[in-house]
């Protein structure tokens, strides 16, 4: 697993989540559609809530990827250090 690839994916997700979060409030409009105005406004409000929820989840996923990247780096470093110690012990 490549930590840099995880970081890159996290960055893409974070940017996407931010765009979604920034756009969600704009969906809360009340277009003048005559007798359908209330129904459309209600649907748009529900859509805004759903988009905001997706944005939150996308942000959480980005955070999880960053945590995973850090864990992979730490594991790689620990394995490398352990290998060096073994070589030192086994060296003549």
CSV table of C-alpha atoms in Angstrom, one decimal:
chain,number,residue,atom,x,y,z
A,1,UNK,CA,0.0,0.0,0.0
A,2,UNK,CA,1.4,3.4,-1.0
A,3,UNK,CA,0.9,6.1,1.6
A,4,UNK,CA,1.4,8.8,-1.1
A,5,UNK,CA,-1.5,7.3,-3.1
A,6,UNK,CA,-3.7,7.3,0.0
A,7,UNK,CA,-2.8,10.9,0.7
A,8,UNK,CA,-3.6,11.8,-2.9
A,9,UNK,CA,-7.0,10.1,-2.7
A,10,UNK,CA,-7.7,11.8,0.6
A,11,UNK,CA,-7.0,15.2,-1.0
A,12,UNK,CA,-9.4,14.5,-3.8
A,13,UNK,CA,-12.1,13.4,-1.4
A,14,UNK,CA,-11.5,16.4,0.8
A,15,UNK,CA,-11.8,18.8,-2.1
A,16,UNK,CA,-15.0,17.0,-3.3
A,17,UNK,CA,-16.5,17.1,0.2
A,18,UNK,CA,-15.7,20.8,0.5
A,19,UNK,CA,-17.4,21.5,-2.9
A,20,UNK,CA,-20.4,19.5,-1.8
A,21,UNK,CA,-20.6,21.3,1.5
A,22,UNK,CA,-20.3,24.7,-0.1
A,23,UNK,CA,-23.0,23.9,-2.7
A,24,UNK,CA,-25.6,22.4,-0.3
A,25,UNK,CA,-26.9,25.7,1.1
A,26,UNK,CA,-27.5,26.9,-2.4
A,27,UNK,CA,-30.1,24.2,-2.9
A,28,UNK,CA,-32.3,25.7,-0.2
A,29,UNK,CA,-34.3,27.9,-2.6
A,30,UNK,CA,-37.9,28.5,-3.1
A,31,UNK,CA,-38.5,28.9,-6.8
A,32,UNK,CA,-41.9,30.4,-7.8
A,33,UNK,CA,-43.6,27.5,-9.4
A,34,UNK,CA,-47.2,28.3,-8.6
A,35,UNK,CA,-49.1,25.6,-6.8
A,36,UNK,CA,-45.9,23.3,-6.8
A,37,UNK,CA,-43.7,25.9,-5.0
A,38,UNK,CA,-44.1,24.2,-1.6
A,39,UNK,CA,-43.5,20.7,-2.8
A,40,UNK,CA,-40.4,21.7,-4.8
A,41,UNK,CA,-39.0,23.8,-1.9
A,42,UNK,CA,-39.5,20.8,0.4
A,43,UNK,CA,-37.7,18.5,-2.1
A,44,UNK,CA,-34.8,21.0,-2.5
A,45,UNK,CA,-34.4,21.3,1.3
A,46,UNK,CA,-34.3,17.5,1.6
A,47,UNK,CA,-31.7,17.4,-1.2
A,48,UNK,CA,-29.7,20.0,0.5
A,49,UNK,CA,-29.7,18.0,3.7
A,50,UNK,CA,-28.7,14.8,1.8
A,51,UNK,CA,-25.8,16.6,0.0
A,52,UNK,CA,-24.6,18.0,3.3
A,53,UNK,CA,-24.6,14.5,4.9
A,54,UNK,CA,-22.7,13.1,1.9
A,55,UNK,CA,-20.2,15.9,2.2
A,56,UNK,CA,-19.6,15.0,5.9
A,57,UNK,CA,-19.1,11.3,5.1
A,58,UNK,CA,-16.7,12.1,2.2
A,59,UNK,CA,-14.7,14.3,4.6
A,60,UNK,CA,-14.7,11.5,7.2
A,61,UNK,CA,-13.4,9.1,4.6
A,62,UNK,CA,-10.6,11.5,3.6
A,63,UNK,CA,-9.6,11.7,7.3
A,64,UNK,CA,-9.6,7.9,7.5
A,65,UNK,CA,-7.4,7.6,4.5
A,66,UNK,CA,-4.9,10.1,6.0
A,67,UNK,CA,-4.9,8.1,9.2
A,68,UNK,CA,-4.3,4.9,7.3
A,69,UNK,CA,-1.5,6.5,5.3
A,70,UNK,CA,0.2,7.5,8.6
A,71,UNK,CA,-0.3,4.0,10.0
A,72,UNK,CA,1.3,2.5,6.9
A,73,UNK,CA,4.3,4.8,7.1
A,74,UNK,CA,4.7,4.0,10.8
A,75,UNK,CA,4.5,0.2,10.1
A,76,UNK,CA,7.0,0.5,7.2
A,77,UNK,CA,9.4,2.4,9.5
A,78,UNK,CA,9.0,-0.2,12.3
A,79,UNK,CA,9.6,-3.1,9.9
A,80,UNK,CA,12.7,-1.4,8.5
A,81,UNK,CA,14.1,-0.7,11.9
A,82,UNK,CA,13.4,-4.3,13.0
A,83,UNK,CA,15.2,-5.6,9.9
A,84,UNK,CA,18.2,-3.4,10.6
A,85,UNK,CA,18.3,-4.7,14.2
A,86,UNK,CA,18.2,-8.3,13.0
A,87,UNK,CA,21.0,-7.7,10.5
A,88,UNK,CA,23.1,-6.1,13.2
A,89,UNK,CA,22.6,-9.1,15.5
A,90,UNK,CA,23.3,-11.7,12.8
A,91,UNK,CA,26.3,-9.8,11.3
A,92,UNK,CA,29.6,-11.5,12.0
